[in-house]
Short mmCIF file of C-alpha atoms and ligand atoms in Angstrom, two decimals:
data_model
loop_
_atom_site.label_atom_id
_atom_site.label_comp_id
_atom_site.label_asym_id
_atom_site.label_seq_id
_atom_site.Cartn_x
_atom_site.Cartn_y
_atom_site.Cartn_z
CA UNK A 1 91.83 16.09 -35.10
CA UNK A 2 92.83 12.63 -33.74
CA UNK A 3 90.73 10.61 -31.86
CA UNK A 4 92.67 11.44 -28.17
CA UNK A 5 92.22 15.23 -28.86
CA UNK A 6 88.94 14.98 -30.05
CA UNK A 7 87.82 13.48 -26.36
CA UNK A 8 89.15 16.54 -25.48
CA UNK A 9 88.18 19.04 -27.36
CA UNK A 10 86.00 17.84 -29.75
CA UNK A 11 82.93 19.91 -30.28
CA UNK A 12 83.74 21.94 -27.39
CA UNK A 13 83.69 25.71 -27.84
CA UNK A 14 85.03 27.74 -25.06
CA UNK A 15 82.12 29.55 -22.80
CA UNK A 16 81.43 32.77 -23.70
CA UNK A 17 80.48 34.14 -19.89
CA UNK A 18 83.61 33.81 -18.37
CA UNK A 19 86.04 31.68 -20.31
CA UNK A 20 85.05 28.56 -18.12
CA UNK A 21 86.80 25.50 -19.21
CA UNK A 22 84.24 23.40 -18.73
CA UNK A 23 80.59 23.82 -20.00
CA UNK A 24 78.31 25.02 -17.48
CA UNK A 25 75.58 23.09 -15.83
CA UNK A 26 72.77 24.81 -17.14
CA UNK A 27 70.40 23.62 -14.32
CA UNK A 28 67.61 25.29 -16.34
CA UNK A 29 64.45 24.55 -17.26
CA UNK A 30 63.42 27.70 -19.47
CA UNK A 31 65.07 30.55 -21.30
CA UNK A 32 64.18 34.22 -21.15
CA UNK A 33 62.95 36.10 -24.97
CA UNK A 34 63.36 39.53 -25.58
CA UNK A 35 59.97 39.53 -27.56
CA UNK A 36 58.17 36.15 -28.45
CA UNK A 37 60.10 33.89 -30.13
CA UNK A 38 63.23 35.91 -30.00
CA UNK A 39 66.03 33.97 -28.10
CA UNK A 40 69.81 33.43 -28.08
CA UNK A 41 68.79 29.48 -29.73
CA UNK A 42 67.34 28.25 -26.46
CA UNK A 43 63.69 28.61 -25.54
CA UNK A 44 62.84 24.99 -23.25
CA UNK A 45 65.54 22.67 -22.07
CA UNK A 46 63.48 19.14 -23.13
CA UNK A 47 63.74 20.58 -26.98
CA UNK A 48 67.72 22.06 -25.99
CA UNK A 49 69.70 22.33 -23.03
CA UNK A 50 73.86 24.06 -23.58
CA UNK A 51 75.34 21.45 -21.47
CA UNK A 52 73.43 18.44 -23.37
CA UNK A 53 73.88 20.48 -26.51
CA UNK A 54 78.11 20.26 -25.85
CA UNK A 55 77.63 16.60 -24.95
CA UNK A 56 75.78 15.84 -28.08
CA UNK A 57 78.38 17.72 -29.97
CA UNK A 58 81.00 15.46 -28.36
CA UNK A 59 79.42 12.61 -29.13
CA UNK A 60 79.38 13.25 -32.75
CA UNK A 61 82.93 14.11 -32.96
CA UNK A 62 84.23 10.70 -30.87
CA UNK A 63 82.31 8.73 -33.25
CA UNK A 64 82.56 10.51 -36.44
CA UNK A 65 79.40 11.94 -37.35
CA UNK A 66 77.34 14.98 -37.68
CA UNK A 67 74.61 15.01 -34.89
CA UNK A 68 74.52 13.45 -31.46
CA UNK A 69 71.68 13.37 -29.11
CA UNK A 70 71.53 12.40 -25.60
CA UNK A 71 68.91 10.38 -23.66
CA UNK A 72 67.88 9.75 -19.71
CA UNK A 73 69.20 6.50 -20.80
CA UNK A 74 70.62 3.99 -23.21
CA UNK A 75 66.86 2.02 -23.50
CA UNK A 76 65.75 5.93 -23.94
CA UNK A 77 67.99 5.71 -27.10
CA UNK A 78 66.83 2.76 -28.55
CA UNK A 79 63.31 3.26 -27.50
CA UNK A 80 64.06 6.59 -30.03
CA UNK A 81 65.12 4.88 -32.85
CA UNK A 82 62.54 1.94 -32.96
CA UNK A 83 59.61 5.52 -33.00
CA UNK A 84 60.95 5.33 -36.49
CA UNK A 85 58.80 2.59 -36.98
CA UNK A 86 55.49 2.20 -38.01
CA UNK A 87 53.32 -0.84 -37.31
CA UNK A 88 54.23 -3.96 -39.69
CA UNK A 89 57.87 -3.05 -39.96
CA UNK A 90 60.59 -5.64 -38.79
CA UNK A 91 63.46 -5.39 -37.23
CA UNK A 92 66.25 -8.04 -37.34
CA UNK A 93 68.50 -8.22 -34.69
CA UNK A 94 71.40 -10.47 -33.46
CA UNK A 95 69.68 -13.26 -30.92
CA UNK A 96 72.53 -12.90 -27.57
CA UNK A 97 71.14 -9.10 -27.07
CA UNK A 98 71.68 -6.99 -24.37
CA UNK A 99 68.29 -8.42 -21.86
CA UNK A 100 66.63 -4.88 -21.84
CA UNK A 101 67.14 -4.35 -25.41
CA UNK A 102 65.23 -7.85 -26.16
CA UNK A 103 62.63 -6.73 -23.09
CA UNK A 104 62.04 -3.53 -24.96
CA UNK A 105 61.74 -5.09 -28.33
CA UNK A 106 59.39 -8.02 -27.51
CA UNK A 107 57.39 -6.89 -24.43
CA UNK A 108 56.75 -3.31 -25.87
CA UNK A 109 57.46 -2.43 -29.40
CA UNK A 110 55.82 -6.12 -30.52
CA UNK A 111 52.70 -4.61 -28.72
CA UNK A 112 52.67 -2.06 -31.30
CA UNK A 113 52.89 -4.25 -34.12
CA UNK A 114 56.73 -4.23 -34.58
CA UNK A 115 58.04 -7.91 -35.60
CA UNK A 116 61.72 -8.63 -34.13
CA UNK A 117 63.82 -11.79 -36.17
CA UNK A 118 66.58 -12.95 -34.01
CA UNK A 119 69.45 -14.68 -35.61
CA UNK A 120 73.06 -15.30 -35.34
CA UNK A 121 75.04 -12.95 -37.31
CA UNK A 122 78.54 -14.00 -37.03
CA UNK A 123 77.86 -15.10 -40.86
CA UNK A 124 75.53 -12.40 -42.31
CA UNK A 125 73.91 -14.64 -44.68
CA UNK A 126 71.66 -15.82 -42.35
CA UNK A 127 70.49 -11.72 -42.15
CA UNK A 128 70.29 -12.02 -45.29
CA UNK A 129 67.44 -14.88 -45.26
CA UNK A 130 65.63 -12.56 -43.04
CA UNK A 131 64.92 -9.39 -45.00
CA UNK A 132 61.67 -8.58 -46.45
CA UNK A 133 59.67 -5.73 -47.83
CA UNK A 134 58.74 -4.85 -44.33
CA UNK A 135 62.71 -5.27 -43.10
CA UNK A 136 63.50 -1.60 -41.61
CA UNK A 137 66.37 -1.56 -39.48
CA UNK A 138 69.60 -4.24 -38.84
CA UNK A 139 69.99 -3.80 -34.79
CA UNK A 140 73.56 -4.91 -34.15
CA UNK A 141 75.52 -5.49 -30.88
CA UNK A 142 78.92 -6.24 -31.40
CA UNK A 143 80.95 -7.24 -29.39
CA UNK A 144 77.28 -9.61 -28.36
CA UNK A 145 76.55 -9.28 -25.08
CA UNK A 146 77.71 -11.68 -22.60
CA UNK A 147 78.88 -13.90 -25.70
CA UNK A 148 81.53 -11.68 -27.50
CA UNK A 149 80.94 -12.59 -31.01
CA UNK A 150 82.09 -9.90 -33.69
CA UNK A 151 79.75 -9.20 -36.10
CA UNK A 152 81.09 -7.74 -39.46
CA UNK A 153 79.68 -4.44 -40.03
CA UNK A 154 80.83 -3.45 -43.17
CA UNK A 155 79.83 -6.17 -44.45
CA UNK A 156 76.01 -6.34 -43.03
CA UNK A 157 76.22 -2.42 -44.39
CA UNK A 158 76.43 -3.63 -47.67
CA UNK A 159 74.04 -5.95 -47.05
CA UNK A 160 71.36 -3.31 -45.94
CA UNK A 161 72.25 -0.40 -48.35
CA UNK A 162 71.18 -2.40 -50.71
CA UNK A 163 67.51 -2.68 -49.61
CA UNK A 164 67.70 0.70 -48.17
CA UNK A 165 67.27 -0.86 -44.26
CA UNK A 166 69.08 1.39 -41.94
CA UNK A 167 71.95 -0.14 -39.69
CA UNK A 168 72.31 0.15 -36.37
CA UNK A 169 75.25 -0.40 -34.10
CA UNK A 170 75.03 -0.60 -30.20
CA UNK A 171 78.75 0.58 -29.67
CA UNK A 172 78.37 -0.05 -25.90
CA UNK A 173 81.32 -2.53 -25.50
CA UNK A 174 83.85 -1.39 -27.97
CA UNK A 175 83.35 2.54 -27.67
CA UNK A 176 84.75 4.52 -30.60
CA UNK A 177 87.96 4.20 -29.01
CA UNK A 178 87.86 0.35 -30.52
CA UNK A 179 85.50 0.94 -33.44
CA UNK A 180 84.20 3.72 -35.34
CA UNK A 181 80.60 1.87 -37.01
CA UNK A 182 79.29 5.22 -38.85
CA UNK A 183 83.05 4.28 -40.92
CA UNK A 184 82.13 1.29 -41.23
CA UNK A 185 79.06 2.10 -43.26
CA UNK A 186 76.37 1.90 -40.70
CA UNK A 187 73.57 4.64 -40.30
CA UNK A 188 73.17 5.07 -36.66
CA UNK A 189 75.38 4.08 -33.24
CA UNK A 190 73.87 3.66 -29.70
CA UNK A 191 75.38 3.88 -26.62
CA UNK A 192 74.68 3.08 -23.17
CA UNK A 193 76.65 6.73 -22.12
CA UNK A 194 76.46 4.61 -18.07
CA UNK A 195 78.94 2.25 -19.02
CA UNK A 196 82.35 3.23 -20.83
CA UNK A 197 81.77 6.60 -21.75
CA UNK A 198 80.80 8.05 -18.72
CA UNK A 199 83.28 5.18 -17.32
CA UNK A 200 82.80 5.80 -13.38
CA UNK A 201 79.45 4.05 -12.15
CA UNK A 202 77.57 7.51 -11.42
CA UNK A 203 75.14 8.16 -14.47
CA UNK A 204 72.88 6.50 -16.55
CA UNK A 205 72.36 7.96 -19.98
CA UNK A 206 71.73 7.07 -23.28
CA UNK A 207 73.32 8.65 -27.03
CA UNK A 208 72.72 8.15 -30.58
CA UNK A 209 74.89 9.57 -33.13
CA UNK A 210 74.28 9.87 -37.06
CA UNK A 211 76.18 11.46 -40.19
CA UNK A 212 72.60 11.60 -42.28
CA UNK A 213 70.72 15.02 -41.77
CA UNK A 214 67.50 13.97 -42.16
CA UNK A 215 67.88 11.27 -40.04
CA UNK A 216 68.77 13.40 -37.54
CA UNK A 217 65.69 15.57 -37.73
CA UNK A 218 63.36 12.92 -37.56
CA UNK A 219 65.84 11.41 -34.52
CA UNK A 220 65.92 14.53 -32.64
CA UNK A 221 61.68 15.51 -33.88
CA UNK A 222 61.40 11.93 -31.70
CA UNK A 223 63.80 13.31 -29.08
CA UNK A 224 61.44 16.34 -28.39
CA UNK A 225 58.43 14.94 -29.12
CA UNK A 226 58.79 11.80 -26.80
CA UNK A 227 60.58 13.55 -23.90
CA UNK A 228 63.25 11.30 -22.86
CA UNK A 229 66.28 13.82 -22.83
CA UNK A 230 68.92 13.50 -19.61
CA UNK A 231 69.34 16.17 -17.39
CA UNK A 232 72.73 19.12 -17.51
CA UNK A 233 74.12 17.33 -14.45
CA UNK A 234 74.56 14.03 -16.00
CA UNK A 235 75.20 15.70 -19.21
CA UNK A 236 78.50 17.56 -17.63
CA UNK A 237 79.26 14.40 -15.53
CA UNK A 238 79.13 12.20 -19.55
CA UNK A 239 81.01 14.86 -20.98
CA UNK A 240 83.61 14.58 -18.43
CA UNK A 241 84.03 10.95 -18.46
CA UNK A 242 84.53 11.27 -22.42
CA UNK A 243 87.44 13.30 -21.61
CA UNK A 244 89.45 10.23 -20.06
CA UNK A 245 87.68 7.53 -22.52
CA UNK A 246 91.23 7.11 -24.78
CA UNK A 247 93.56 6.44 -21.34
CA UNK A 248 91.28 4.46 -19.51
CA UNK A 249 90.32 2.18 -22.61
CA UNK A 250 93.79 1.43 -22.98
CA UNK A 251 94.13 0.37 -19.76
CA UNK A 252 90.99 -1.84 -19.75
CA UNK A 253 92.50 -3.54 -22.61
CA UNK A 254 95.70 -4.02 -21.28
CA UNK A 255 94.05 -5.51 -18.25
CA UNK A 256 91.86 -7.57 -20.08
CA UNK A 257 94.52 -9.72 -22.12
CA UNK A 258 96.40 -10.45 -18.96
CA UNK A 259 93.11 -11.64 -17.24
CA UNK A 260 92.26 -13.55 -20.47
CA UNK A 261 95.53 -15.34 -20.55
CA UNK A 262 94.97 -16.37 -17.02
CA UNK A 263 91.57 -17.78 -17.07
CA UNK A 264 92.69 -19.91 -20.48
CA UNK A 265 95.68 -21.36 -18.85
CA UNK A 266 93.70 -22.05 -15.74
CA UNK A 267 92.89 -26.17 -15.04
CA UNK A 268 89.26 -26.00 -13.64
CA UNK A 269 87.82 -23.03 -16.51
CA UNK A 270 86.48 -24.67 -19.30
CA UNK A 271 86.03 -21.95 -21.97
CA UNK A 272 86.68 -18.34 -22.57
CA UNK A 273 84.87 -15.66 -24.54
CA UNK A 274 87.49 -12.43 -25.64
CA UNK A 275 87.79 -11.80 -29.27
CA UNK A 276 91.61 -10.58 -28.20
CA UNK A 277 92.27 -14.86 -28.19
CA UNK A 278 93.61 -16.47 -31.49
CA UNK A 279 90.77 -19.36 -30.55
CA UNK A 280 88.03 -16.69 -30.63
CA UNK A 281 85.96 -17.83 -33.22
CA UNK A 282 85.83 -14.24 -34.43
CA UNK A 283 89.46 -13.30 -34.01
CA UNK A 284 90.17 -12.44 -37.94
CA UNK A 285 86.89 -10.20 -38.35
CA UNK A 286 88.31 -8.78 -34.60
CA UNK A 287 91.21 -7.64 -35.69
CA UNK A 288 89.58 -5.75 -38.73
CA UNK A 289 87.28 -4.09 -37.41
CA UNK A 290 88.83 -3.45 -34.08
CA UNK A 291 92.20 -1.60 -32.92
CA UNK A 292 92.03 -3.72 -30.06
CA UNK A 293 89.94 -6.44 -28.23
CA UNK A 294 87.75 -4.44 -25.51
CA UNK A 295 87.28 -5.36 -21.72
CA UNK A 296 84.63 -7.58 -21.07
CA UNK A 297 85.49 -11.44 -20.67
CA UNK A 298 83.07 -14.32 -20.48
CA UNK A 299 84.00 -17.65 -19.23
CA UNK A 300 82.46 -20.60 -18.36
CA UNK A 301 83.85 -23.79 -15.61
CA UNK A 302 84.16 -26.88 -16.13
CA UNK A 303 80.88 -29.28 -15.38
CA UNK A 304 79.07 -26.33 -16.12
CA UNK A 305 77.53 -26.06 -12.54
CA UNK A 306 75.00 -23.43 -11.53
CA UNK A 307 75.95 -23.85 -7.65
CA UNK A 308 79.98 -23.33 -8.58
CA UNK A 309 79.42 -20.17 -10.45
CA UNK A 310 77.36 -18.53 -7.89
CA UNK A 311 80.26 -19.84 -5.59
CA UNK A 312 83.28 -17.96 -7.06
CA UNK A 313 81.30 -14.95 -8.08
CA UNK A 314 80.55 -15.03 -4.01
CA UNK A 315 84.04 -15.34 -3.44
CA UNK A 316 85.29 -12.87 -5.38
CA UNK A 317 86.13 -9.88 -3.16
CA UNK A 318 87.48 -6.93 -5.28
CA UNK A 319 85.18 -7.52 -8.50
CA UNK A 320 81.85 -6.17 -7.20
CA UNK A 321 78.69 -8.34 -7.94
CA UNK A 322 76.40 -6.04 -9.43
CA UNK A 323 75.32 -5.07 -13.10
CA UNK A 324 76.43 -2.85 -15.78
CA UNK A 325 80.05 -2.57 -17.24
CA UNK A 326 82.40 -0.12 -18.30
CA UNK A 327 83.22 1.37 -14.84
CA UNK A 328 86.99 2.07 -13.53
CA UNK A 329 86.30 -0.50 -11.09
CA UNK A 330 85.67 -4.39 -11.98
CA UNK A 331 82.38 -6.30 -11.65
CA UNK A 332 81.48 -9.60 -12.39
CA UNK A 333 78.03 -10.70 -13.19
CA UNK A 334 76.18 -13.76 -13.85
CA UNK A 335 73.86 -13.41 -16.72
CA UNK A 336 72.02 -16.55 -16.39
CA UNK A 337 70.15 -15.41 -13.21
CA UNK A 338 70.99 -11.39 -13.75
CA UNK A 339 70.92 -9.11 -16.77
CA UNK A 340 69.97 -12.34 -19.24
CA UNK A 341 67.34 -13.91 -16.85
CA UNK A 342 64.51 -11.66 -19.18
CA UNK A 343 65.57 -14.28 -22.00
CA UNK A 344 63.79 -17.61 -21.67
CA UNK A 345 66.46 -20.46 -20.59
CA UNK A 346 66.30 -22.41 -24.22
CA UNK A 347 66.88 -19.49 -26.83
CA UNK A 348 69.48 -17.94 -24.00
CA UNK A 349 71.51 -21.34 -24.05
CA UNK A 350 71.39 -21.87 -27.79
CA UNK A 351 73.73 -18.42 -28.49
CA UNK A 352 75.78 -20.54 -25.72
CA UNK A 353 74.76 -18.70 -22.37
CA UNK A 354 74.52 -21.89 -20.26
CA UNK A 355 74.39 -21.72 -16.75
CA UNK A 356 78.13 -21.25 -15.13
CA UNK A 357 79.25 -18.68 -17.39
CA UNK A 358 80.21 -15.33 -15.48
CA UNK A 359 80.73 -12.33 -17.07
CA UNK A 360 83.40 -9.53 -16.10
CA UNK A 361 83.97 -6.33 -16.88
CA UNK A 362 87.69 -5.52 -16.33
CA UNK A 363 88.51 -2.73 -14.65
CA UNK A 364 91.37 -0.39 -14.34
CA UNK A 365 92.86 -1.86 -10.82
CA UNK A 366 96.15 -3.36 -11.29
CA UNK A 367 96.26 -6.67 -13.06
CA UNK A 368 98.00 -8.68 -10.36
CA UNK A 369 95.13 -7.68 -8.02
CA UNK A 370 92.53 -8.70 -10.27
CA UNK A 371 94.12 -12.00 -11.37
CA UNK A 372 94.85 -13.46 -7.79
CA UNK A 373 90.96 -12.62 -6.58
CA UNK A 374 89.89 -14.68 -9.42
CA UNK A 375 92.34 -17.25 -8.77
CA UNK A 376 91.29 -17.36 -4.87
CA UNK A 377 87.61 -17.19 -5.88
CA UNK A 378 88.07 -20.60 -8.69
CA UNK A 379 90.01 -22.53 -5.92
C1 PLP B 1 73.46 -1.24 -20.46
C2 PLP B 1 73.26 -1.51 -21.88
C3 PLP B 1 72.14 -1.01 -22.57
C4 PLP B 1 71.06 -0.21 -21.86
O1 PLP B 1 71.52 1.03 -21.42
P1 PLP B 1 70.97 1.78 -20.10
O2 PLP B 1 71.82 2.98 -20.04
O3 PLP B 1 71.12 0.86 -18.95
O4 PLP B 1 69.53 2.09 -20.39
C5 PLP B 1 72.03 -1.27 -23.92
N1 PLP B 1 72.96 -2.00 -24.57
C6 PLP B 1 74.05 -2.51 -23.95
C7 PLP B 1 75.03 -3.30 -24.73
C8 PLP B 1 74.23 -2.29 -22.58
O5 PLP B 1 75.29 -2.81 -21.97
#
């Protein structure tokens, strides 16, 4: 199957009940047994739920692998992965990360003993200068979060199959539409399910997806033993988004270049962050690893002043203020004072978030739309 069918269909097996198209929402906390321990492969909806169970199975097939599981959220799904861990292990991870995924790493996991390196990995040496004995798992956002670098994962796969340190790809902002990282040689991909996949603002929820078996037992023992699984309702309303993922990425991309093109060309913006432009200082690696450039766009005015940021993100009128990404509709965000202000102000601004860069998600509206808010909201 290709990868617009498998959105579809992927995983899916028709109900057996009535033939309905679309799983079930199994709004059920138990499952009745004919004697004990004799059941039809359900027995308690935290350990398996059907509807989660043909989400998971989705998930697997979008991204190429072999097992999925689904969380309450995408910090559910990392939190998972790091229970891998025992105390001394390190983690290395790239240093503009998602806020919450930094927040979870230092304020929790460090608590138990967990060390976290933070380093720029646009060249993967300087990973490389990091590992030790105790090195466990590579955590990798790529595109970076608000910065858009591209971080070559086959390349940092090599890199960590050769100490046996497991690689892990948040695959919030491309989506397997853009980038498929178990192909690319890494062990384990993350998503925040409330952003692209889901793709409609309504649902928070979290996925991991691996190809290695016993990975995936220990991943979904965690799962179980931990507790924090989503519920059928978001499940079917995940699954559902999936189904679109292919046609509205494409239009999110589309989008996106226009909206790039503008803000470049535009006298009072300074600089702009999409690895779709030949200046992107990722561009080449881009263009490898990617079948196209994704829809999130930072950019930064010139003077670099708090107070004018905050202005135009005011004036903006039909991209929403408000967090998250991935959503049909637009948003813009300033990270500075929003989802980076968890980050203290000197390591945020040397990976380059300085104070008047505004982040957008592009949305699927049409371009001219989107293009002369912005351009109202900068004059
Ligand atoms: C939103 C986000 C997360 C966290 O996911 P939640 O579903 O909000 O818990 C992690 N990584 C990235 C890149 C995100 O954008």
């Amino acid at each position: 199957m290709k990868f617009n069918t498998k959105t579809i269909h992927g995983g899916q097996i028709p109900e057996k009940g009535y033939g309905a198209v679309m799983p079930p929402i199994y709004q059920t906390s138990t499952y009745s047994q004919s004697s004990p321990g004799k059941h039809k492969g359900y027995e308690y909806s935290r350990t398996h739920n059907p509807t989660r169970c043909a989400l998971e199975n989705s998930l697997a097939s979008i991204e190429n692998g072999h097992y999925g599981l689904a969380f309450g959220s995408g910090l559910a799904a990392i939190d998972a992965v790091l229970k891998l861990l025992k105390s001394g292990d390190e983690v290395i991870s790239t240093n503009d990360l998602y806020g919450g995924s930094y927040r979870l790493f230092t304020k929790v996991f460090e608590n138990f003993g967990i060390n976290f390196r933070f380093t720029g990995m646009s060249n993967t040496d300087s990973v490389k200068k990091l590992i030790n004995s105790r090195t466990k798992i590579i955590w990798v956002e790529t595109p970076t979060n608000p910065m858009m670098n591209i971080i070559d994962i086959k390349s940092l796969s090599k890199i960590a199959k050769d100490k046996k340190i497991l690689l892990a790809i948040d695959n919030t902002f491309a989506t397997p539409f853009l980038q498929q990282p178990l192909d690319l040689g890494a062990d384990i991909v993350m998503h925040s399910a409330t952003k692209y996949l889901a793709g409609h603002s309504d649902v928070v929820l979290g996925a991991l997806v691996v190809k290695n078996k016993e990975l995936a037992e220990k991943l979904h023992f965690i799962q179980n033993a931990s507790g924090a699984i989503c519920g059928p309702m978001d499940s079917f309303l995940t699954l559902r988004g999936i189904k679109t993922l292919h046609v509205r990425m494409k239009r999110h991309c589309e989008n996106a270049k226009k909206i790039a093109t503008f803000l470049i060309n535009h006298p009072k913006i300074d600089k702009v962050f999409w690895p779709g432009l030949k200046t992107h200082h990722n561009h080449q690696i881009a263009k490898e690893q990617m079948s196209d450039f994704g829809a999130m766009i930072s950019f930064t005015t010139k003077g670099n002043s708090f107070k004018k940021a905050i202005q135009i993100i005011e004036n903006l009128k039909l991209f929403t203020l408000a967090e998250s990404l991935g959503g049909v509709e637009s948003l813009a965000g300033h990270p500075a004072s929003m989802t980076h202000a968890s980050i203290p102000k000197k390591e945020r601004e040397l990976s380059g978030l300085i104070d008047s860069l505004i982040r957008l998600s592009v949305g699927i509206e049409d371009a001219e739309d989107l293009i002369s808010d912005l351009n109202q909201a900068i004059r």
